């Protein structure tokens, strides 16, 4: 964001003017041609053709790489203006295949990783989804194009406040889908009590185990995606809470990258108002 990364007073950058048409969850942009896609998005979303071109080019690589598989996730990626969630100095790299600094010692994950993690949990409209680690806000914005019940927790208070401001500003510009996002500042290790169980959970920080509270708050047969492993060397696991006929559960794990190591920022711990260390055992 402008000036020193993460400073208070940053104002998000408008990619263009307000969205010209009301948000329509049934609206589907063209997938097959960049020029047609850009024209459709300018008419329907009022966004900058320069960023739309980069978005579509990244989308084509993600599809070829099988990071997005179904039309709903393709649409969600194409409808989410990633340029709204990066630092001003990184605008030109918004659609790079890279983690980018967003201040406060954390990053926005690359689009390939966001696409694959989101596709892995197969979010359906109406499902409740919990995100641990709001960060830039991009992941929850993507989820808001898939369901109307997105809950997100950020442990860094000024970052949580800044990102909530992004959402509220975008809603005023007619990105009304972001009204689906409920956010708060808290320690995400303990989940979000009082909401009920979640259909899906997505964790965007690395830890050496699966937090018990998150498993407890996951519905029977629900799906979680979480980076698990030692600091800086996590495997991104898809975790299914399978319910047996007798009411017991099996926790079924698989690696969405088939063993590839992916480094994540650590899953930090909150004591009072202070962040102290991590939740690694």
PDB file of C-alpha atoms in Angstrom:
ATOM      1  CA  UNK A   1       0.000   0.000   0.000  1.00  0.00           C
ATOM      2  CA  UNK A   2       1.394   3.430  -0.375  1.00  0.00           C
ATOM      3  CA  UNK A   3       4.654   4.583   1.185  1.00  0.00           C
ATOM      4  CA  UNK A   4       6.166   2.181   3.695  1.00  0.00           C
ATOM      5  CA  UNK A   5       4.440  -1.185   3.360  1.00  0.00           C
ATOM      6  CA  UNK A   6       1.627  -1.640   5.831  1.00  0.00           C
ATOM      7  CA  UNK A   7       1.611   1.827   7.374  1.00  0.00           C
ATOM      8  CA  UNK A   8      -1.546   3.230   8.876  1.00  0.00           C
ATOM      9  CA  UNK A   9      -3.214   5.662   6.518  1.00  0.00           C
ATOM     10  CA  UNK A  10      -2.943   3.554   3.381  1.00  0.00           C
ATOM     11  CA  UNK A  11      -5.886   4.041   1.056  1.00  0.00           C
ATOM     12  CA  UNK A  12      -6.790   1.233  -1.368  1.00  0.00           C
ATOM     13  CA  UNK A  13      -6.390   1.951  -5.035  1.00  0.00           C
ATOM     14  CA  UNK A  14      -9.463   2.065  -7.240  1.00  0.00           C
ATOM     15  CA  UNK A  15      -8.801  -0.002 -10.360  1.00  0.00           C
ATOM     16  CA  UNK A  16     -11.450   2.111 -12.070  1.00  0.00           C
ATOM     17  CA  UNK A  17     -14.806   3.667 -11.230  1.00  0.00           C
ATOM     18  CA  UNK A  18     -17.825   2.069  -9.574  1.00  0.00           C
ATOM     19  CA  UNK A  19     -19.156  -1.214 -10.948  1.00  0.00           C
ATOM     20  CA  UNK A  20     -21.714  -0.173 -13.610  1.00  0.00           C
ATOM     21  CA  UNK A  21     -24.138  -3.110 -13.280  1.00  0.00           C
ATOM     22  CA  UNK A  22     -25.565  -4.843 -10.178  1.00  0.00           C
ATOM     23  CA  UNK A  23     -23.684  -7.964  -9.110  1.00  0.00           C
ATOM     24  CA  UNK A  24     -25.247 -11.115 -10.559  1.00  0.00           C
ATOM     25  CA  UNK A  25     -24.098 -14.499  -9.279  1.00  0.00           C
ATOM     26  CA  UNK A  26     -25.422 -16.121 -12.448  1.00  0.00           C
ATOM     27  CA  UNK A  27     -23.383 -13.858 -14.739  1.00  0.00           C
ATOM     28  CA  UNK A  28     -20.543 -15.732 -16.427  1.00  0.00           C
ATOM     29  CA  UNK A  29     -17.725 -13.920 -18.238  1.00  0.00           C
ATOM     30  CA  UNK A  30     -16.215 -15.371 -21.421  1.00  0.00           C
ATOM     31  CA  UNK A  31     -13.492 -17.955 -20.698  1.00  0.00           C
ATOM     32  CA  UNK A  32     -12.089 -18.561 -24.174  1.00  0.00           C
ATOM     33  CA  UNK A  33     -10.886 -15.248 -25.602  1.00  0.00           C
ATOM     34  CA  UNK A  34      -8.971 -12.425 -23.932  1.00  0.00           C
ATOM     35  CA  UNK A  35     -10.404  -9.607 -26.027  1.00  0.00           C
ATOM     36  CA  UNK A  36     -13.990 -10.775 -25.496  1.00  0.00           C
ATOM     37  CA  UNK A  37     -13.344 -11.225 -21.777  1.00  0.00           C
ATOM     38  CA  UNK A  38     -11.947  -7.703 -21.412  1.00  0.00           C
ATOM     39  CA  UNK A  39     -14.852  -6.156 -23.302  1.00  0.00           C
ATOM     40  CA  UNK A  40     -17.395  -8.072 -21.188  1.00  0.00           C
ATOM     41  CA  UNK A  41     -15.703  -7.129 -17.910  1.00  0.00           C
ATOM     42  CA  UNK A  42     -15.396  -3.452 -18.838  1.00  0.00           C
ATOM     43  CA  UNK A  43     -19.109  -3.365 -19.671  1.00  0.00           C
ATOM     44  CA  UNK A  44     -20.230  -5.367 -16.630  1.00  0.00           C
ATOM     45  CA  UNK A  45     -17.617  -4.533 -13.972  1.00  0.00           C
ATOM     46  CA  UNK A  46     -16.077  -1.262 -15.113  1.00  0.00           C
ATOM     47  CA  UNK A  47     -12.508  -2.470 -14.489  1.00  0.00           C
ATOM     48  CA  UNK A  48      -9.208  -1.399 -16.031  1.00  0.00           C
ATOM     49  CA  UNK A  49      -8.421  -3.264 -19.288  1.00  0.00           C
ATOM     50  CA  UNK A  50      -4.700  -3.323 -18.366  1.00  0.00           C
ATOM     51  CA  UNK A  51      -5.348  -5.400 -15.245  1.00  0.00           C
ATOM     52  CA  UNK A  52      -8.047  -7.452 -16.962  1.00  0.00           C
ATOM     53  CA  UNK A  53      -5.542  -8.515 -19.617  1.00  0.00           C
ATOM     54  CA  UNK A  54      -3.056  -9.629 -16.959  1.00  0.00           C
ATOM     55  CA  UNK A  55      -5.816 -11.414 -15.056  1.00  0.00           C
ATOM     56  CA  UNK A  56      -6.900 -13.356 -18.130  1.00  0.00           C
ATOM     57  CA  UNK A  57      -3.322 -14.282 -19.046  1.00  0.00           C
ATOM     58  CA  UNK A  58      -2.745 -15.639 -15.525  1.00  0.00           C
ATOM     59  CA  UNK A  59      -6.099 -17.440 -15.701  1.00  0.00           C
ATOM     60  CA  UNK A  60      -5.031 -19.277 -18.864  1.00  0.00           C
ATOM     61  CA  UNK A  61      -1.871 -20.529 -17.163  1.00  0.00           C
ATOM     62  CA  UNK A  62      -3.832 -21.584 -14.058  1.00  0.00           C
ATOM     63  CA  UNK A  63      -6.308 -23.561 -16.163  1.00  0.00           C
ATOM     64  CA  UNK A  64      -3.459 -25.292 -18.006  1.00  0.00           C
ATOM     65  CA  UNK A  65      -1.842 -26.051 -14.647  1.00  0.00           C
ATOM     66  CA  UNK A  66      -5.139 -27.428 -13.243  1.00  0.00           C
ATOM     67  CA  UNK A  67      -5.185 -24.896 -10.390  1.00  0.00           C
ATOM     68  CA  UNK A  68      -8.801 -24.063 -11.256  1.00  0.00           C
ATOM     69  CA  UNK A  69     -10.958 -26.901 -12.555  1.00  0.00           C
ATOM     70  CA  UNK A  70     -14.661 -26.078 -12.676  1.00  0.00           C
ATOM     71  CA  UNK A  71     -16.573 -23.131 -14.117  1.00  0.00           C
ATOM     72  CA  UNK A  72     -17.554 -21.779 -10.697  1.00  0.00           C
ATOM     73  CA  UNK A  73     -13.931 -21.438  -9.585  1.00  0.00           C
ATOM     74  CA  UNK A  74     -12.912 -20.067 -12.977  1.00  0.00           C
ATOM     75  CA  UNK A  75     -15.600 -17.425 -12.619  1.00  0.00           C
ATOM     76  CA  UNK A  76     -14.553 -16.625  -9.036  1.00  0.00           C
ATOM     77  CA  UNK A  77     -10.967 -16.019 -10.093  1.00  0.00           C
ATOM     78  CA  UNK A  78     -11.947 -13.865 -13.060  1.00  0.00           C
ATOM     79  CA  UNK A  79     -14.410 -11.818 -10.979  1.00  0.00           C
ATOM     80  CA  UNK A  80     -11.913 -10.979  -8.218  1.00  0.00           C
ATOM     81  CA  UNK A  81      -9.773  -7.854  -8.851  1.00  0.00           C
ATOM     82  CA  UNK A  82      -6.475  -8.930  -7.298  1.00  0.00           C
ATOM     83  CA  UNK A  83      -5.013  -5.483  -8.046  1.00  0.00           C
ATOM     84  CA  UNK A  84      -7.235  -4.078  -5.274  1.00  0.00           C
ATOM     85  CA  UNK A  85      -5.444  -6.184  -2.641  1.00  0.00           C
ATOM     86  CA  UNK A  86      -1.728  -5.595  -3.298  1.00  0.00           C
ATOM     87  CA  UNK A  87       0.614  -2.795  -2.262  1.00  0.00           C
ATOM     88  CA  UNK A  88       0.792   0.165  -4.608  1.00  0.00           C
ATOM     89  CA  UNK A  89       4.424  -0.613  -5.428  1.00  0.00           C
ATOM     90  CA  UNK A  90       3.390  -4.132  -6.426  1.00  0.00           C
ATOM     91  CA  UNK A  91       0.507  -3.186  -8.738  1.00  0.00           C
ATOM     92  CA  UNK A  92       2.519  -4.170 -11.798  1.00  0.00           C
ATOM     93  CA  UNK A  93       3.102  -7.609 -10.242  1.00  0.00           C
ATOM     94  CA  UNK A  94      -0.460  -8.215  -9.040  1.00  0.00           C
ATOM     95  CA  UNK A  95      -0.885 -11.263 -11.289  1.00  0.00           C
ATOM     96  CA  UNK A  96       2.648 -12.640 -10.982  1.00  0.00           C
ATOM     97  CA  UNK A  97       3.041 -16.241  -9.833  1.00  0.00           C
ATOM     98  CA  UNK A  98       4.564 -15.106  -6.528  1.00  0.00           C
ATOM     99  CA  UNK A  99       3.982 -14.268  -2.892  1.00  0.00           C
ATOM    100  CA  UNK A 100       3.971 -10.460  -2.500  1.00  0.00           C
ATOM    101  CA  UNK A 101       4.624  -8.357   0.599  1.00  0.00           C
ATOM    102  CA  UNK A 102       1.553  -6.633   2.068  1.00  0.00           C
ATOM    103  CA  UNK A 103       3.257  -5.198   5.150  1.00  0.00           C
ATOM    104  CA  UNK A 104       3.256  -6.354   8.788  1.00  0.00           C
ATOM    105  CA  UNK A 105       5.646  -9.192   7.899  1.00  0.00           C
ATOM    106  CA  UNK A 106       3.044 -11.142   5.879  1.00  0.00           C
ATOM    107  CA  UNK A 107       2.247 -11.738   2.218  1.00  0.00           C
ATOM    108  CA  UNK A 108      -0.525 -12.225  -0.302  1.00  0.00           C
ATOM    109  CA  UNK A 109      -0.310 -15.768  -1.703  1.00  0.00           C
ATOM    110  CA  UNK A 110       0.234 -16.244  -5.419  1.00  0.00           C
ATOM    111  CA  UNK A 111      -2.846 -16.729  -7.615  1.00  0.00           C
ATOM    112  CA  UNK A 112      -1.989 -20.353  -8.460  1.00  0.00           C
ATOM    113  CA  UNK A 113      -1.917 -21.312  -4.786  1.00  0.00           C
ATOM    114  CA  UNK A 114      -5.139 -19.439  -3.973  1.00  0.00           C
ATOM    115  CA  UNK A 115      -6.859 -21.073  -6.930  1.00  0.00           C
ATOM    116  CA  UNK A 116      -5.729 -24.593  -6.057  1.00  0.00           C
ATOM    117  CA  UNK A 117      -6.509 -24.317  -2.335  1.00  0.00           C
ATOM    118  CA  UNK A 118      -9.958 -22.891  -3.050  1.00  0.00           C
ATOM    119  CA  UNK A 119     -10.765 -25.426  -5.755  1.00  0.00           C
ATOM    120  CA  UNK A 120      -9.692 -28.200  -3.353  1.00  0.00           C
ATOM    121  CA  UNK A 121     -12.441 -27.421  -0.846  1.00  0.00           C
ATOM    122  CA  UNK A 122     -15.162 -27.268  -3.546  1.00  0.00           C
ATOM    123  CA  UNK A 123     -17.202 -24.393  -2.087  1.00  0.00           C
ATOM    124  CA  UNK A 124     -20.901 -24.474  -3.009  1.00  0.00           C
ATOM    125  CA  UNK A 125     -23.277 -21.522  -2.785  1.00  0.00           C
ATOM    126  CA  UNK A 126     -24.890 -21.280   0.656  1.00  0.00           C
ATOM    127  CA  UNK A 127     -22.087 -23.096   2.458  1.00  0.00           C
ATOM    128  CA  UNK A 128     -20.376 -21.405   5.395  1.00  0.00           C
ATOM    129  CA  UNK A 129     -16.632 -21.008   4.954  1.00  0.00           C
ATOM    130  CA  UNK A 130     -14.095 -19.982   7.597  1.00  0.00           C
ATOM    131  CA  UNK A 131     -10.772 -18.473   6.568  1.00  0.00           C
ATOM    132  CA  UNK A 132      -7.905 -18.301   9.051  1.00  0.00           C
ATOM    133  CA  UNK A 133      -5.561 -15.461   8.123  1.00  0.00           C
ATOM    134  CA  UNK A 134      -7.430 -12.655   6.346  1.00  0.00           C
ATOM    135  CA  UNK A 135      -4.217 -10.953   5.282  1.00  0.00           C
ATOM    136  CA  UNK A 136      -4.723  -8.817   2.184  1.00  0.00           C
ATOM    137  CA  UNK A 137      -8.372  -9.843   1.881  1.00  0.00           C
ATOM    138  CA  UNK A 138      -7.944 -11.446  -1.539  1.00  0.00           C
ATOM    139  CA  UNK A 139      -8.787 -15.001  -0.480  1.00  0.00           C
ATOM    140  CA  UNK A 140     -12.075 -14.022   1.166  1.00  0.00           C
ATOM    141  CA  UNK A 141     -12.945 -11.817  -1.807  1.00  0.00           C
ATOM    142  CA  UNK A 142     -12.465 -14.872  -4.043  1.00  0.00           C
ATOM    143  CA  UNK A 143     -14.649 -16.962  -1.688  1.00  0.00           C
ATOM    144  CA  UNK A 144     -17.387 -14.307  -1.738  1.00  0.00           C
ATOM    145  CA  UNK A 145     -17.839 -15.103  -5.423  1.00  0.00           C
ATOM    146  CA  UNK A 146     -18.597 -18.722  -4.478  1.00  0.00           C
ATOM    147  CA  UNK A 147     -20.824 -18.409  -1.410  1.00  0.00           C
ATOM    148  CA  UNK A 148     -22.707 -15.805   0.612  1.00  0.00           C
ATOM    149  CA  UNK A 149     -21.329 -16.927   4.000  1.00  0.00           C
ATOM    150  CA  UNK A 150     -17.641 -16.084   4.420  1.00  0.00           C
ATOM    151  CA  UNK A 151     -16.062 -15.648   7.852  1.00  0.00           C
ATOM    152  CA  UNK A 152     -12.443 -14.547   8.170  1.00  0.00           C
ATOM    153  CA  UNK A 153     -10.090 -14.002  11.123  1.00  0.00           C
ATOM    154  CA  UNK A 154      -6.888 -11.941  11.201  1.00  0.00           C
ATOM    155  CA  UNK A 155      -4.528 -11.932  14.177  1.00  0.00           C
ATOM    156  CA  UNK A 156      -2.744  -8.639  13.298  1.00  0.00           C
ATOM    157  CA  UNK A 157      -5.155  -5.958  14.465  1.00  0.00           C
ATOM    158  CA  UNK A 158      -4.109  -3.052  12.207  1.00  0.00           C
ATOM    159  CA  UNK A 159      -4.097  -5.399   9.217  1.00  0.00           C
ATOM    160  CA  UNK A 160      -7.571  -6.681  10.128  1.00  0.00           C
ATOM    161  CA  UNK A 161      -8.813  -3.094  10.333  1.00  0.00           C
ATOM    162  CA  UNK A 162      -7.137  -2.082   7.086  1.00  0.00           C
ATOM    163  CA  UNK A 163      -8.580  -5.019   5.162  1.00  0.00           C
ATOM    164  CA  UNK A 164     -12.065  -4.474   6.597  1.00  0.00           C
ATOM    165  CA  UNK A 165     -11.738  -0.944   5.279  1.00  0.00           C
ATOM    166  CA  UNK A 166     -10.900  -2.331   1.831  1.00  0.00           C
ATOM    167  CA  UNK A 167     -14.048  -4.469   1.827  1.00  0.00           C
ATOM    168  CA  UNK A 168     -16.252  -1.617   2.990  1.00  0.00           C
ATOM    169  CA  UNK A 169     -14.785   0.710   0.384  1.00  0.00           C
ATOM    170  CA  UNK A 170     -15.303  -1.834  -2.388  1.00  0.00           C
ATOM    171  CA  UNK A 171     -18.892  -2.447  -1.267  1.00  0.00           C
ATOM    172  CA  UNK A 172     -19.531   1.300  -1.627  1.00  0.00           C
ATOM    173  CA  UNK A 173     -18.181   1.025  -5.169  1.00  0.00           C
ATOM    174  CA  UNK A 174     -20.873  -1.635  -5.863  1.00  0.00           C
ATOM    175  CA  UNK A 175     -18.793  -4.751  -5.251  1.00  0.00           C
ATOM    176  CA  UNK A 176     -21.789  -5.898  -3.228  1.00  0.00           C
ATOM    177  CA  UNK A 177     -20.636  -9.526  -3.144  1.00  0.00           C
ATOM    178  CA  UNK A 178     -18.183  -8.513  -0.407  1.00  0.00           C
ATOM    179  CA  UNK A 179     -21.135  -7.941   1.898  1.00  0.00           C
ATOM    180  CA  UNK A 180     -20.966 -11.724   2.336  1.00  0.00           C
ATOM    181  CA  UNK A 181     -17.718 -11.333   4.300  1.00  0.00           C
ATOM    182  CA  UNK A 182     -17.801 -11.132   8.100  1.00  0.00           C
ATOM    183  CA  UNK A 183     -14.391 -10.398   9.599  1.00  0.00           C
ATOM    184  CA  UNK A 184     -12.813 -10.012  13.003  1.00  0.00           C
ATOM    185  CA  UNK A 185      -9.499  -9.626  14.796  1.00  0.00           C
ATOM    186  CA  UNK A 186      -8.696 -12.722  16.875  1.00  0.00           C
ATOM    187  CA  UNK A 187      -6.417 -15.741  17.192  1.00  0.00           C
ATOM    188  CA  UNK A 188      -7.654 -18.086  14.481  1.00  0.00           C
ATOM    189  CA  UNK A 189      -6.243 -21.176  16.205  1.00  0.00           C
ATOM    190  CA  UNK A 190      -9.464 -21.363  18.200  1.00  0.00           C
ATOM    191  CA  UNK A 191     -11.745 -20.862  15.205  1.00  0.00           C
ATOM    192  CA  UNK A 192     -14.907 -18.781  15.472  1.00  0.00           C
ATOM    193  CA  UNK A 193     -17.146 -19.943  18.277  1.00  0.00           C
ATOM    194  CA  UNK A 194     -20.817 -19.043  18.225  1.00  0.00           C
ATOM    195  CA  UNK A 195     -21.272 -19.178  14.460  1.00  0.00           C
ATOM    196  CA  UNK A 196     -21.907 -22.908  14.316  1.00  0.00           C
ATOM    197  CA  UNK A 197     -20.034 -25.554  12.395  1.00  0.00           C
ATOM    198  CA  UNK A 198     -18.455 -24.666   9.055  1.00  0.00           C
ATOM    199  CA  UNK A 199     -18.858 -26.552   5.803  1.00  0.00           C
ATOM    200  CA  UNK A 200     -15.365 -25.612   4.709  1.00  0.00           C
ATOM    201  CA  UNK A 201     -12.254 -24.136   6.354  1.00  0.00           C
ATOM    202  CA  UNK A 202      -9.223 -22.656   4.622  1.00  0.00           C
ATOM    203  CA  UNK A 203      -6.048 -21.848   6.576  1.00  0.00           C
ATOM    204  CA  UNK A 204      -3.506 -19.503   5.005  1.00  0.00           C
ATOM    205  CA  UNK A 205      -0.667 -19.755   7.551  1.00  0.00           C
ATOM    206  CA  UNK A 206       1.667 -22.662   8.299  1.00  0.00           C
ATOM    207  CA  UNK A 207       1.584 -24.851  11.402  1.00  0.00           C
ATOM    208  CA  UNK A 208       3.041 -28.233  12.414  1.00  0.00           C
ATOM    209  CA  UNK A 209      -0.336 -29.802  13.320  1.00  0.00           C
ATOM    210  CA  UNK A 210      -4.046 -29.449  12.632  1.00  0.00           C
ATOM    211  CA  UNK A 211      -5.651 -27.273  15.341  1.00  0.00           C
ATOM    212  CA  UNK A 212      -8.193 -29.381  17.310  1.00  0.00           C
ATOM    213  CA  UNK A 213     -10.654 -26.475  17.548  1.00  0.00           C
ATOM    214  CA  UNK A 214     -10.793 -26.170  13.777  1.00  0.00           C
ATOM    215  CA  UNK A 215     -11.529 -29.881  13.407  1.00  0.00           C
ATOM    216  CA  UNK A 216     -14.245 -29.590  16.027  1.00  0.00           C
ATOM    217  CA  UNK A 217     -15.861 -26.647  14.209  1.00  0.00           C
ATOM    218  CA  UNK A 218     -15.791 -28.450  10.853  1.00  0.00           C
ATOM    219  CA  UNK A 219     -19.118 -30.086   9.960  1.00  0.00           C
ATOM    220  CA  UNK A 220     -19.358 -33.854   9.462  1.00  0.00           C
ATOM    221  CA  UNK A 221     -17.977 -34.595   5.978  1.00  0.00           C
ATOM    222  CA  UNK A 222     -16.650 -31.039   5.824  1.00  0.00           C
ATOM    223  CA  UNK A 223     -13.349 -30.166   4.148  1.00  0.00           C
ATOM    224  CA  UNK A 224     -10.380 -28.150   5.380  1.00  0.00           C
ATOM    225  CA  UNK A 225      -7.256 -27.130   3.473  1.00  0.00           C
ATOM    226  CA  UNK A 226      -4.267 -26.256   5.646  1.00  0.00           C
ATOM    227  CA  UNK A 227      -0.458 -25.951   5.294  1.00  0.00           C
ATOM    228  CA  UNK A 228       1.103 -28.429   7.760  1.00  0.00           C
ATOM    229  CA  UNK A 229       4.788 -28.948   8.491  1.00  0.00           C
ATOM    230  CA  UNK A 230       7.863 -27.324  10.052  1.00  0.00           C
ATOM    231  CA  UNK A 231       8.471 -23.584   9.642  1.00  0.00           C
ATOM    232  CA  UNK A 232       8.833 -22.574   6.002  1.00  0.00           C
ATOM    233  CA  UNK A 233       8.420 -26.145   4.695  1.00  0.00           C
ATOM    234  CA  UNK A 234       4.743 -27.015   4.765  1.00  0.00           C
ATOM    235  CA  UNK A 235       2.697 -29.474   2.741  1.00  0.00           C
ATOM    236  CA  UNK A 236      -0.749 -28.196   1.776  1.00  0.00           C
ATOM    237  CA  UNK A 237      -3.172 -30.815   3.072  1.00  0.00           C
ATOM    238  CA  UNK A 238      -6.782 -31.423   2.169  1.00  0.00           C
ATOM    239  CA  UNK A 239      -8.471 -32.760   5.305  1.00  0.00           C
ATOM    240  CA  UNK A 240     -11.895 -34.437   5.171  1.00  0.00           C
ATOM    241  CA  UNK A 241     -13.825 -35.095   8.389  1.00  0.00           C
ATOM    242  CA  UNK A 242     -15.533 -38.290   7.261  1.00  0.00           C
ATOM    243  CA  UNK A 243     -18.444 -39.429   9.416  1.00  0.00           C
ATOM    244  CA  UNK A 244     -18.983 -43.156   9.833  1.00  0.00           C
ATOM    245  CA  UNK A 245     -22.358 -44.866  10.176  1.00  0.00           C
ATOM    246  CA  UNK A 246     -21.826 -45.216  13.929  1.00  0.00           C
ATOM    247  CA  UNK A 247     -21.270 -41.460  14.351  1.00  0.00           C
ATOM    248  CA  UNK A 248     -17.491 -41.659  14.733  1.00  0.00           C
ATOM    249  CA  UNK A 249     -15.125 -39.798  12.423  1.00  0.00           C
ATOM    250  CA  UNK A 250     -12.158 -40.577  10.234  1.00  0.00           C
ATOM    251  CA  UNK A 251      -9.792 -37.716   9.434  1.00  0.00           C
ATOM    252  CA  UNK A 252      -8.643 -38.331   5.875  1.00  0.00           C
ATOM    253  CA  UNK A 253      -5.614 -36.367   4.657  1.00  0.00           C
ATOM    254  CA  UNK A 254      -4.205 -35.874   1.173  1.00  0.00           C
ATOM    255  CA  UNK A 255      -1.568 -33.529  -0.265  1.00  0.00           C
ATOM    256  CA  UNK A 256      -2.955 -31.172  -2.925  1.00  0.00           C
ATOM    257  CA  UNK A 257       0.556 -30.758  -4.404  1.00  0.00           C
ATOM    258  CA  UNK A 258       1.573 -34.436  -4.213  1.00  0.00           C
ATOM    259  CA  UNK A 259       4.410 -33.827  -1.776  1.00  0.00           C
ATOM    260  CA  UNK A 260       5.670 -30.452  -2.984  1.00  0.00           C
ATOM    261  CA  UNK A 261       6.836 -28.171  -0.172  1.00  0.00           C
ATOM    262  CA  UNK A 262       5.214 -24.729  -0.059  1.00  0.00           C
ATOM    263  CA  UNK A 263       6.495 -22.113   2.457  1.00  0.00           C
ATOM    264  CA  UNK A 264       3.874 -20.130   4.393  1.00  0.00           C
ATOM    265  CA  UNK A 265       4.036 -17.395   6.998  1.00  0.00           C
ATOM    266  CA  UNK A 266       3.739 -18.886  10.510  1.00  0.00           C
ATOM    267  CA  UNK A 267       0.497 -19.471  12.414  1.00  0.00           C
ATOM    268  CA  UNK A 268       1.124 -16.950  15.195  1.00  0.00           C
ATOM    269  CA  UNK A 269      -0.295 -16.893  18.717  1.00  0.00           C
ATOM    270  CA  UNK A 270      -2.161 -14.110  20.512  1.00  0.00           C
ATOM    271  CA  UNK A 271      -1.923 -13.536  24.258  1.00  0.00           C
ATOM    272  CA  UNK A 272      -4.053 -10.586  25.310  1.00  0.00           C
ATOM    273  CA  UNK A 273      -3.300  -7.957  22.679  1.00  0.00           C
ATOM    274  CA  UNK A 274       0.218  -9.201  21.931  1.00  0.00           C
ATOM    275  CA  UNK A 275       1.404 -11.660  19.286  1.00  0.00           C
ATOM    276  CA  UNK A 276       3.838 -14.002  21.044  1.00  0.00           C
ATOM    277  CA  UNK A 277       5.479 -16.773  19.070  1.00  0.00           C
ATOM    278  CA  UNK A 278       3.606 -19.404  17.090  1.00  0.00           C
ATOM    279  CA  UNK A 279       1.205 -22.279  17.661  1.00  0.00           C
ATOM    280  CA  UNK A 280       3.747 -24.900  16.614  1.00  0.00           C
ATOM    281  CA  UNK A 281       3.988 -27.640  19.210  1.00  0.00           C
TER     282      UNK A 281
END
